[in-house]
Coordinates of C-alpha atoms in Angstrom, one line a residue:
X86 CA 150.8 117.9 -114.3
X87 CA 149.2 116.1 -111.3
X88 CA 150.1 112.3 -111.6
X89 CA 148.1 109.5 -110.1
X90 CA 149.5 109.4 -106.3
X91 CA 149.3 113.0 -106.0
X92 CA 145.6 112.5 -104.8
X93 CA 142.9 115.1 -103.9
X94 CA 140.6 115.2 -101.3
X95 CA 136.9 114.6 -102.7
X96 CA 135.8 117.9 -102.0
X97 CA 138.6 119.6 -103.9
X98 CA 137.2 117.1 -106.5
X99 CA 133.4 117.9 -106.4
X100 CA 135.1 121.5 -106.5
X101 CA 137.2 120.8 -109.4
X102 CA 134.4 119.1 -111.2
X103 CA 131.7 122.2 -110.9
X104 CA 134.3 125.2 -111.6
X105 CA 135.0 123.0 -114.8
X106 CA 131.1 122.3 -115.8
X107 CA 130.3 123.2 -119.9
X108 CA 127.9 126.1 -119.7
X109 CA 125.1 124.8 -121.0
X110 CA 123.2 126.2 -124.0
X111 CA 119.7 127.6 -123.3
X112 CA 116.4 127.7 -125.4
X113 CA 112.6 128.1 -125.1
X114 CA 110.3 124.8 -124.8
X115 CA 106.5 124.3 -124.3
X116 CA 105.8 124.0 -120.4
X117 CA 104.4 120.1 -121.1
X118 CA 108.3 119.9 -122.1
X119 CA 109.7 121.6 -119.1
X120 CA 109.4 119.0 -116.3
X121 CA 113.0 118.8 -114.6
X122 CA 114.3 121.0 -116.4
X123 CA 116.3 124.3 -115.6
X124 CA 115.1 127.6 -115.3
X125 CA 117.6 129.4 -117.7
X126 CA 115.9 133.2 -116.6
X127 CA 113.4 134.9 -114.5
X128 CA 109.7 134.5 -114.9
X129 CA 107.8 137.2 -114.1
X130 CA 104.2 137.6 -113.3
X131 CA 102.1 138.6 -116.6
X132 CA 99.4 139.5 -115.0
X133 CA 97.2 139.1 -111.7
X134 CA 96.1 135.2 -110.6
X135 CA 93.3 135.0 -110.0
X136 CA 92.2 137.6 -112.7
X137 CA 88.9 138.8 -110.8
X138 CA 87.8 137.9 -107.0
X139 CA 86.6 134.5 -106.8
X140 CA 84.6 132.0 -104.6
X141 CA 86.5 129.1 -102.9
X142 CA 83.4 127.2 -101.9
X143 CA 80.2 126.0 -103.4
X144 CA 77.7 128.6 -101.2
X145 CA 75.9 132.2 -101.5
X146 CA 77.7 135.1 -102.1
X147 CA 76.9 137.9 -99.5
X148 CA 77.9 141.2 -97.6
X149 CA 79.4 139.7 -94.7
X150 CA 77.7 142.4 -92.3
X151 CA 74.4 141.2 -93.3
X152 CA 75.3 137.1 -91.5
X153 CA 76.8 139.0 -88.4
X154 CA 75.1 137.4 -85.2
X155 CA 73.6 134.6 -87.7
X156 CA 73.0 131.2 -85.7
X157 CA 71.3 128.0 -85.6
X158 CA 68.5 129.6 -83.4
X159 CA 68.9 132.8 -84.3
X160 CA 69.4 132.6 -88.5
X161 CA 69.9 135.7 -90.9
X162 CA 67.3 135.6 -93.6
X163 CA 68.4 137.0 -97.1
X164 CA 66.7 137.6 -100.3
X165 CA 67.7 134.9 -103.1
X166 CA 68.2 137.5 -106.3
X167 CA 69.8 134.9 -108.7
X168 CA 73.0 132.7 -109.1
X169 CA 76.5 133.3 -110.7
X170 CA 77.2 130.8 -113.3
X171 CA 80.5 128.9 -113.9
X172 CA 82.9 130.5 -116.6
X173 CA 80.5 133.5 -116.8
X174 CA 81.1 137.0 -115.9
X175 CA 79.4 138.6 -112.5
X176 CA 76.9 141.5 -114.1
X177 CA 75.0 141.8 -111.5
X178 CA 75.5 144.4 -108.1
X179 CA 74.8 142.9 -104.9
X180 CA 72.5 145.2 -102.4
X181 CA 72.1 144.7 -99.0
X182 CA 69.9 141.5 -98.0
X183 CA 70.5 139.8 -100.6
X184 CA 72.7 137.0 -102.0
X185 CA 73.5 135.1 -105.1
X186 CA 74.0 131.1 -105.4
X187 CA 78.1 131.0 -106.7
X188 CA 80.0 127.8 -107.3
X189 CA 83.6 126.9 -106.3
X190 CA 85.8 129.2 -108.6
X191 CA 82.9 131.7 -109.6
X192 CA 83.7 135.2 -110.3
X193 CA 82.3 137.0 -107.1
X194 CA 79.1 140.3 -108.1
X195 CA 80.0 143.7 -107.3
X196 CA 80.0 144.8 -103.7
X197 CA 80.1 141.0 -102.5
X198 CA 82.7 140.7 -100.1
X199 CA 82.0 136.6 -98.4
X200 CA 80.9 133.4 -99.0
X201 CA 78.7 131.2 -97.4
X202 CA 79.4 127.5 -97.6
X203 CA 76.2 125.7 -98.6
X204 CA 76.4 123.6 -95.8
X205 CA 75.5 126.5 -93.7
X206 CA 72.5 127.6 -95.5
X207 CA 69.2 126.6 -96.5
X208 CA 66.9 127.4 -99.0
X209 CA 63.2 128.9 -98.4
X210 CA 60.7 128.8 -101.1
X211 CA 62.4 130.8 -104.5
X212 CA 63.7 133.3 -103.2
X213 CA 64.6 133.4 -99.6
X214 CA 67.7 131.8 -98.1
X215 CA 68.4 131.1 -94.3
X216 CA 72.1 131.9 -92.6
X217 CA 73.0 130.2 -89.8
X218 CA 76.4 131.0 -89.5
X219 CA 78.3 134.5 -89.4
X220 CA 81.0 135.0 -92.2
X221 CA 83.9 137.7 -91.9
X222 CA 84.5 140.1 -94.6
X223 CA 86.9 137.6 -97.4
X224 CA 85.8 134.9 -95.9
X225 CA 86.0 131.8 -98.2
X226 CA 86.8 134.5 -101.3
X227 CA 90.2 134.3 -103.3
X228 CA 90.9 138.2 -104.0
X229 CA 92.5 139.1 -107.8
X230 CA 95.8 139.1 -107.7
X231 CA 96.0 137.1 -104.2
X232 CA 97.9 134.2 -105.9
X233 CA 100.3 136.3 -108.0
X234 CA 100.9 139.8 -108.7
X235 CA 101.5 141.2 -112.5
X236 CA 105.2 142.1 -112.0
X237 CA 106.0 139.7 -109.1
X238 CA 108.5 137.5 -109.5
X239 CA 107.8 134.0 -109.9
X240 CA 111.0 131.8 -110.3
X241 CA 114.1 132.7 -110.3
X242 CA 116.7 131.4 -112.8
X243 CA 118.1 128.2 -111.8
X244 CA 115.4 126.7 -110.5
X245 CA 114.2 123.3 -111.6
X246 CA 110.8 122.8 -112.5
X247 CA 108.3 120.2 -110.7
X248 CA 104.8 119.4 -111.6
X249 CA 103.5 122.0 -109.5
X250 CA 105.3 124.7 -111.2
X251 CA 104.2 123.9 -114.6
X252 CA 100.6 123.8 -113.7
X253 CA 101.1 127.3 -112.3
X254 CA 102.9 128.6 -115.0
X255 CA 100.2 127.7 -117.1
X256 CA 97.4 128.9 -115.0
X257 CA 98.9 132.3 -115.9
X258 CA 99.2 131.5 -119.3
X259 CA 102.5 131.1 -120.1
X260 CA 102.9 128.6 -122.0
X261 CA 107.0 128.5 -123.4
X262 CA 109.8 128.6 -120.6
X263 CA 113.5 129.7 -121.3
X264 CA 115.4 126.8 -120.0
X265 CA 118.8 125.2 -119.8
X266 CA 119.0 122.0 -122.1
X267 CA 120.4 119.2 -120.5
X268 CA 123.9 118.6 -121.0
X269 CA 125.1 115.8 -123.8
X270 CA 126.9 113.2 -122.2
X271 CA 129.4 110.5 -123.9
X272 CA 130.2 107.1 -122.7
X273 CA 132.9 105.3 -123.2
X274 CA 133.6 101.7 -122.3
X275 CA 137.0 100.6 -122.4
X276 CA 139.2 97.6 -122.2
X277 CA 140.9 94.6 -124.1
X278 CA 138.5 91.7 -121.9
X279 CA 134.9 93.6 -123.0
X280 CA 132.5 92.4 -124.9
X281 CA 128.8 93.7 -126.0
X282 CA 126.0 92.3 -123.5
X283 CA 124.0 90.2 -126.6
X284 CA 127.9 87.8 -126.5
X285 CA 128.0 85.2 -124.2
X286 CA 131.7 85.3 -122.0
X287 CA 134.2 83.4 -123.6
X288 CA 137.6 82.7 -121.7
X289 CA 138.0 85.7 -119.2
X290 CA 135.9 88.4 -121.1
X291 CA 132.9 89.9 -119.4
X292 CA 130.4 91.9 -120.8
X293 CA 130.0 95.3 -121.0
X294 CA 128.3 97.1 -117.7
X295 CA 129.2 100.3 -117.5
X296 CA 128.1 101.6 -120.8
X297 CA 124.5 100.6 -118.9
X298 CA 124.9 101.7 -115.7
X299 CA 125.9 105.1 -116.5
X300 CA 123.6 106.0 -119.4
X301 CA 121.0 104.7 -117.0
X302 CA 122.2 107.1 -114.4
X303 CA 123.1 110.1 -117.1
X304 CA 119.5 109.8 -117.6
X305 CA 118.3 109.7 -114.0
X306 CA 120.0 113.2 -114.3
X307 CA 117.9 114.6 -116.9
X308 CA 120.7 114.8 -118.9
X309 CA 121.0 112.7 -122.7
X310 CA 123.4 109.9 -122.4
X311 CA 125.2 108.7 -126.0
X312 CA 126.8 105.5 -125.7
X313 CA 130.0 105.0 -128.0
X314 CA 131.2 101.2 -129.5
X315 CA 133.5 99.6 -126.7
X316 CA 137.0 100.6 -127.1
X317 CA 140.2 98.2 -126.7
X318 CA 142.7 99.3 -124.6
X319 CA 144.9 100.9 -127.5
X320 CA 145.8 104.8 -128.2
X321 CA 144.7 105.5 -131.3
X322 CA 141.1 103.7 -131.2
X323 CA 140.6 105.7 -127.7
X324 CA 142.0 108.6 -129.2
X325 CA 139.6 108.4 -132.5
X326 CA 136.6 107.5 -130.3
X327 CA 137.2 110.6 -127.4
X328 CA 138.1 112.8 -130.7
X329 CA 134.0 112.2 -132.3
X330 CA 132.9 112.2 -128.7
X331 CA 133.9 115.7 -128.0
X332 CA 132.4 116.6 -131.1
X333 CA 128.8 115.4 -129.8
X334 CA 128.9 115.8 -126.6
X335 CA 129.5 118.2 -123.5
X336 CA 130.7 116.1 -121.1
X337 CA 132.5 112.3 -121.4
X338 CA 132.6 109.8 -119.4
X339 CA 135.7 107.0 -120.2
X340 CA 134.9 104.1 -117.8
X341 CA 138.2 101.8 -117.7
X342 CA 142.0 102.7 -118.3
X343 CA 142.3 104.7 -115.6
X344 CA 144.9 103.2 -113.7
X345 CA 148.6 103.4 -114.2
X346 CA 149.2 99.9 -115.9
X347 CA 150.9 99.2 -118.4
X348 CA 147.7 98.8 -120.4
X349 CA 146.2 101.9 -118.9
X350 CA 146.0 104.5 -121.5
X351 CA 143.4 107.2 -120.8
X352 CA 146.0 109.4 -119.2
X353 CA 148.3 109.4 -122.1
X354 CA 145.6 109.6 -125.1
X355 CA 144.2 113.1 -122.0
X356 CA 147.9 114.3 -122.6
X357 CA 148.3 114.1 -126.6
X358 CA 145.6 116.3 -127.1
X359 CA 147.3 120.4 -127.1
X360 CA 144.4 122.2 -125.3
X361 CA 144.2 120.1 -121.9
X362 CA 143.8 120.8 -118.8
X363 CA 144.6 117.9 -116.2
X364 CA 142.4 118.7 -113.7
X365 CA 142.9 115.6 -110.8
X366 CA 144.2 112.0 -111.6
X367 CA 144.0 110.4 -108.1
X368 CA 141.3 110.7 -105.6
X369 CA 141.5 110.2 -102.0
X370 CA 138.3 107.7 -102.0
X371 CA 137.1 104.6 -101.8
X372 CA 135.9 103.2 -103.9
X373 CA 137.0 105.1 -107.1
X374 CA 140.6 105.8 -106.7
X375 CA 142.0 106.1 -110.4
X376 CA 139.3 108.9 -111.1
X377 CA 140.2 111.6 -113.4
X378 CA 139.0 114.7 -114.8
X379 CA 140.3 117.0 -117.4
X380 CA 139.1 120.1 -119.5
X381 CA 139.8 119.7 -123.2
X382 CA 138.2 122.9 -125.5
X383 CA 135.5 123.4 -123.2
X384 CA 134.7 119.9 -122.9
X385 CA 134.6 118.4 -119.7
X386 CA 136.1 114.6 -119.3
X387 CA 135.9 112.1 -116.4
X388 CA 138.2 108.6 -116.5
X389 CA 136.3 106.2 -114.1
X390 CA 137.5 103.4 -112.5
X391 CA 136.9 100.3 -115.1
X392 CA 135.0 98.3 -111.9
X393 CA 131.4 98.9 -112.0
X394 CA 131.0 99.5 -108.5
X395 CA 133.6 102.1 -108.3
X396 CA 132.9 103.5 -111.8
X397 CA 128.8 104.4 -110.9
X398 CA 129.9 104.7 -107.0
X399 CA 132.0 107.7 -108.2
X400 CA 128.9 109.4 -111.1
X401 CA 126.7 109.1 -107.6
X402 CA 129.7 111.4 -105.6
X403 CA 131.1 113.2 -107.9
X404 CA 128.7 114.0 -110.7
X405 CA 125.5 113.5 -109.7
X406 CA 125.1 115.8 -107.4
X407 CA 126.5 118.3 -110.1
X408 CA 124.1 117.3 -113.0
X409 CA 120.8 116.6 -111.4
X410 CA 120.6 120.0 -109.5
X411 CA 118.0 118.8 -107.0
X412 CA 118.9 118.1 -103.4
X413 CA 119.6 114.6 -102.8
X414 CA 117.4 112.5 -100.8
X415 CA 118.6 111.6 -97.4
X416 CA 117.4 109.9 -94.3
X417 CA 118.9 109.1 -90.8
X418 CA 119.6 105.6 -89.9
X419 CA 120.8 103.2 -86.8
X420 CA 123.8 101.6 -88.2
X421 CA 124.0 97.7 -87.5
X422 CA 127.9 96.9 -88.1
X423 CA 131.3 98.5 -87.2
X424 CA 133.1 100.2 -90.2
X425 CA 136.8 100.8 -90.4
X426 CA 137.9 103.4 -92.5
X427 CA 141.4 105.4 -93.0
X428 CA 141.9 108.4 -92.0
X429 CA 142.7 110.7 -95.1
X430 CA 140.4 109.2 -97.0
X431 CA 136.3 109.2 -98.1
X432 CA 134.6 106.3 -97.5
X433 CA 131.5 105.7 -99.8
X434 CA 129.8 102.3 -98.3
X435 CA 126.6 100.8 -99.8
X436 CA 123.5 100.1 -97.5
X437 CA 120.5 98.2 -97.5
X438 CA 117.6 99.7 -95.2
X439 CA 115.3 97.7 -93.1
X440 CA 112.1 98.8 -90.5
X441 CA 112.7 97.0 -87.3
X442 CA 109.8 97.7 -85.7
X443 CA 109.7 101.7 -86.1
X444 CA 113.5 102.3 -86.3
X445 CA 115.0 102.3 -89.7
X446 CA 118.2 100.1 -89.9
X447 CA 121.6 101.0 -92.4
X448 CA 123.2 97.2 -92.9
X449 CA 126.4 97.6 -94.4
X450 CA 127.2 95.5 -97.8
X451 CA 130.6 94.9 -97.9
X452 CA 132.2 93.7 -100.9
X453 CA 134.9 93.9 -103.6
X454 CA 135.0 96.5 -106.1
X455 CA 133.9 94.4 -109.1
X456 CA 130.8 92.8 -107.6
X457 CA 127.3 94.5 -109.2
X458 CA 125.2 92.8 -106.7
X459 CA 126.3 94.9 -104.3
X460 CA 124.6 98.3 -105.8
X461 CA 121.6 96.3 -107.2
X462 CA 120.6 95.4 -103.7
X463 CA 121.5 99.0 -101.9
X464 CA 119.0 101.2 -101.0
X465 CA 121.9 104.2 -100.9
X466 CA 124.9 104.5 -99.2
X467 CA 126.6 106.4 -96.5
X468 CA 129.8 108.9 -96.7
X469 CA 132.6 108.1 -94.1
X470 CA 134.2 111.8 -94.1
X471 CA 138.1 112.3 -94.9
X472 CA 138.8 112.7 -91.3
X473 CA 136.9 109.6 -89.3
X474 CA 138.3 106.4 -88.9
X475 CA 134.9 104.5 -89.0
X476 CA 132.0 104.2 -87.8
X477 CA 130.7 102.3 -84.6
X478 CA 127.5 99.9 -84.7
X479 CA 125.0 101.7 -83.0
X480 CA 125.4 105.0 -84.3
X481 CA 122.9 107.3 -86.5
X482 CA 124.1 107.9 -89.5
X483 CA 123.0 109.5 -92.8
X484 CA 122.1 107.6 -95.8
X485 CA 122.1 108.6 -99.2
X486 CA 119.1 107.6 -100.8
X487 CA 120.0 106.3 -104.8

């Protein structure tokens, strides 16, 4: 089995990580249920959208040959015959010079083939109307079936659902989705010097940060976050605690005991169960180092750094990307500070944006691994690639918005 200096690039992680994913479980939900959430099949088209031929304007329906050569000084003059009401059915055939008042979204009468806007018109006594302005034939119409086809396809599997969607899906009546649910995900906060956020810090204990952080961001994912009682840094308690977590969830996170000291020992209680699978214990980052990930019954588990920088630095990088689906927000910057970085490794830095007059500045925030301020006052953060040594004031870079 891999041991901790045998590192891995971060790609071969991100890699590792997605081969080794749970499948999730899938089941129907009602579309006010389905924001964010994962297509888990096809939708297909029940029928045609709009279901007849429909005005997009508030204005007279017409035949658009009868407005041809209609102008301010030279208006068409039709015969007003009546008016299409809203939510009502069209029963009525238009004829030649004549038209029919129709609101926005009214079902266009028979051999009416254009609309014209009101604004263009004017009425005459009851029951002549004045055109002064030509409309082609479709001409401020929506045509059944022009917005969706029965049997077209509409989403493809996979695809996560915005607002937009939803509203579409029910404007064709469907109102239950077949989705992914969102994956379970455990936390576990270890380590002999933590203590529950209600206790003040006695001595050298600190309280407990990444139990927070990471639910936070679990949920930022879409995904449930569990959080589990703080753990000391003994076998048998972590053991005990991984054991019911594996049981509830489909993915855990063990934040703390990483490493390889003495006290460290998430690798050995990884090891003492019969059915794992080491994946990676060693990454060539920074922060996040003693990250590692392992497959035990189908259950995924990642050991993050105890720091909380490293520790959510590392769900950002490695796991985010992987649970939240959606493309990640990015915008270019003018970095304002030299970086040096090592070769051979990935540099994740934290960055503050500022607008200096029109031109959007990355300042770095450099810091130790333990500090939380750090993150709380980043906008995002930039990626120094495995095979730079830095990065020169000056340049445009790429930020990572969180």
């Amino acid at each position: 089995m891999p041991e901790f200096f045998k590192v891995i690039k971060y790609e071969e992680a991100l890699g590792c990580i997605k081969d080794n994913l749970p499948r999730p479980a899938s089941g129907k939900i009602k579309i006010n249920e389905a924001w964010n959430k994962v297509l888990a099949k096809d939708i297909i088209c029940p029928e045609d959208m709009p279901p007849f031929d429909r005005s997009t304007v508030d204005g007279y329906a017409v035949i658009a040959k009868d407005t041809f050569g209609a102008s301010e000084s030279m208006p068409a003059f039709l015969q007003y015959i009546g008016e299409i009401k809203m939510g009502e059915k069209a029963d009525l055939a238009l004829e030649e010079g004549k038209c029919v008042w129709i609101p926005t979204g009214g079902m266009l009468p028979l051999n009416a083939n254009a609309v014209v806007m009101v604004e263009y018109t004017e009425k005459l006594g009851e029951d002549t109307v004045l055109i002064n302005r030509p409309v082609a034939p479709l001409e401020n119409i929506i045509q059944k079936g022009e917005d969706a086809r029965k049997g077209q396809e509409l989403f493809k599997k996979g695809k996560f659902l915005r607002p937009q969607d939803i509203g579409f899906l029910a404007s064709l009546g469907i109102a239950e989705v077949e989705v992914f649910m969102p994956y379970r995900v455990g936390i576990i906060s270890t380590g002999d010097e933590i203590i529950p956020v209600e206790e003040k810090p006695d001595g050298a204990k600190i309280r407990d940060v990444n139990s927070y952080s990471l639910a936070a961001a679990v949920l930022a994912c879409s995904c449930a976050a569990r959080n589990y009682p703080i753990v000391r840094d003994n076998f048998n308690e972590l053991k005990a605690c991984l054991n019911v977590a594996l049981r509830e969830n489909d993915i855990v996170l063990i934040s703390g005991g990483s490493s390889v000291g003495v006290m460290d020992v998430t690798l050995q209680v990884l090891k003492s169960f019969p059915e794992v699978k080491l994946l990676f214990h060693g990454l060539a980052v920074k922060p996040g180092k003693p990250t590692m990930g392992a497959r035990i019954g189908g259950k995924l588990v990642v050991g993050l750094p105890g720091h909380p920088v490293s520790a959510l630095t590392i769900f950002y990088v490695l796991l985010k990307p992987l649970l939240s689906g959606s493309q990640a927000v990015k915008t270019e910057a003018v970095l304002q500070a030299n970086i040096s970085s090592q070769a051979g490794r990935d540099d994740f830095i934290p960055v503050v944006l500022r607008d200096n007059d029109g031109v959007l500045e990355a300042w770095p925030l450099l810091g130790k691994s333990g500090m939380m301020s750090i993150l709380a006052m980043a906008d995002g953060y930039l990626h120094i690639p495995y095979e730079k040594q830095g990065l020169l004031k000056g340049e445009k870079i790429e930020v990572i918005i969180f």
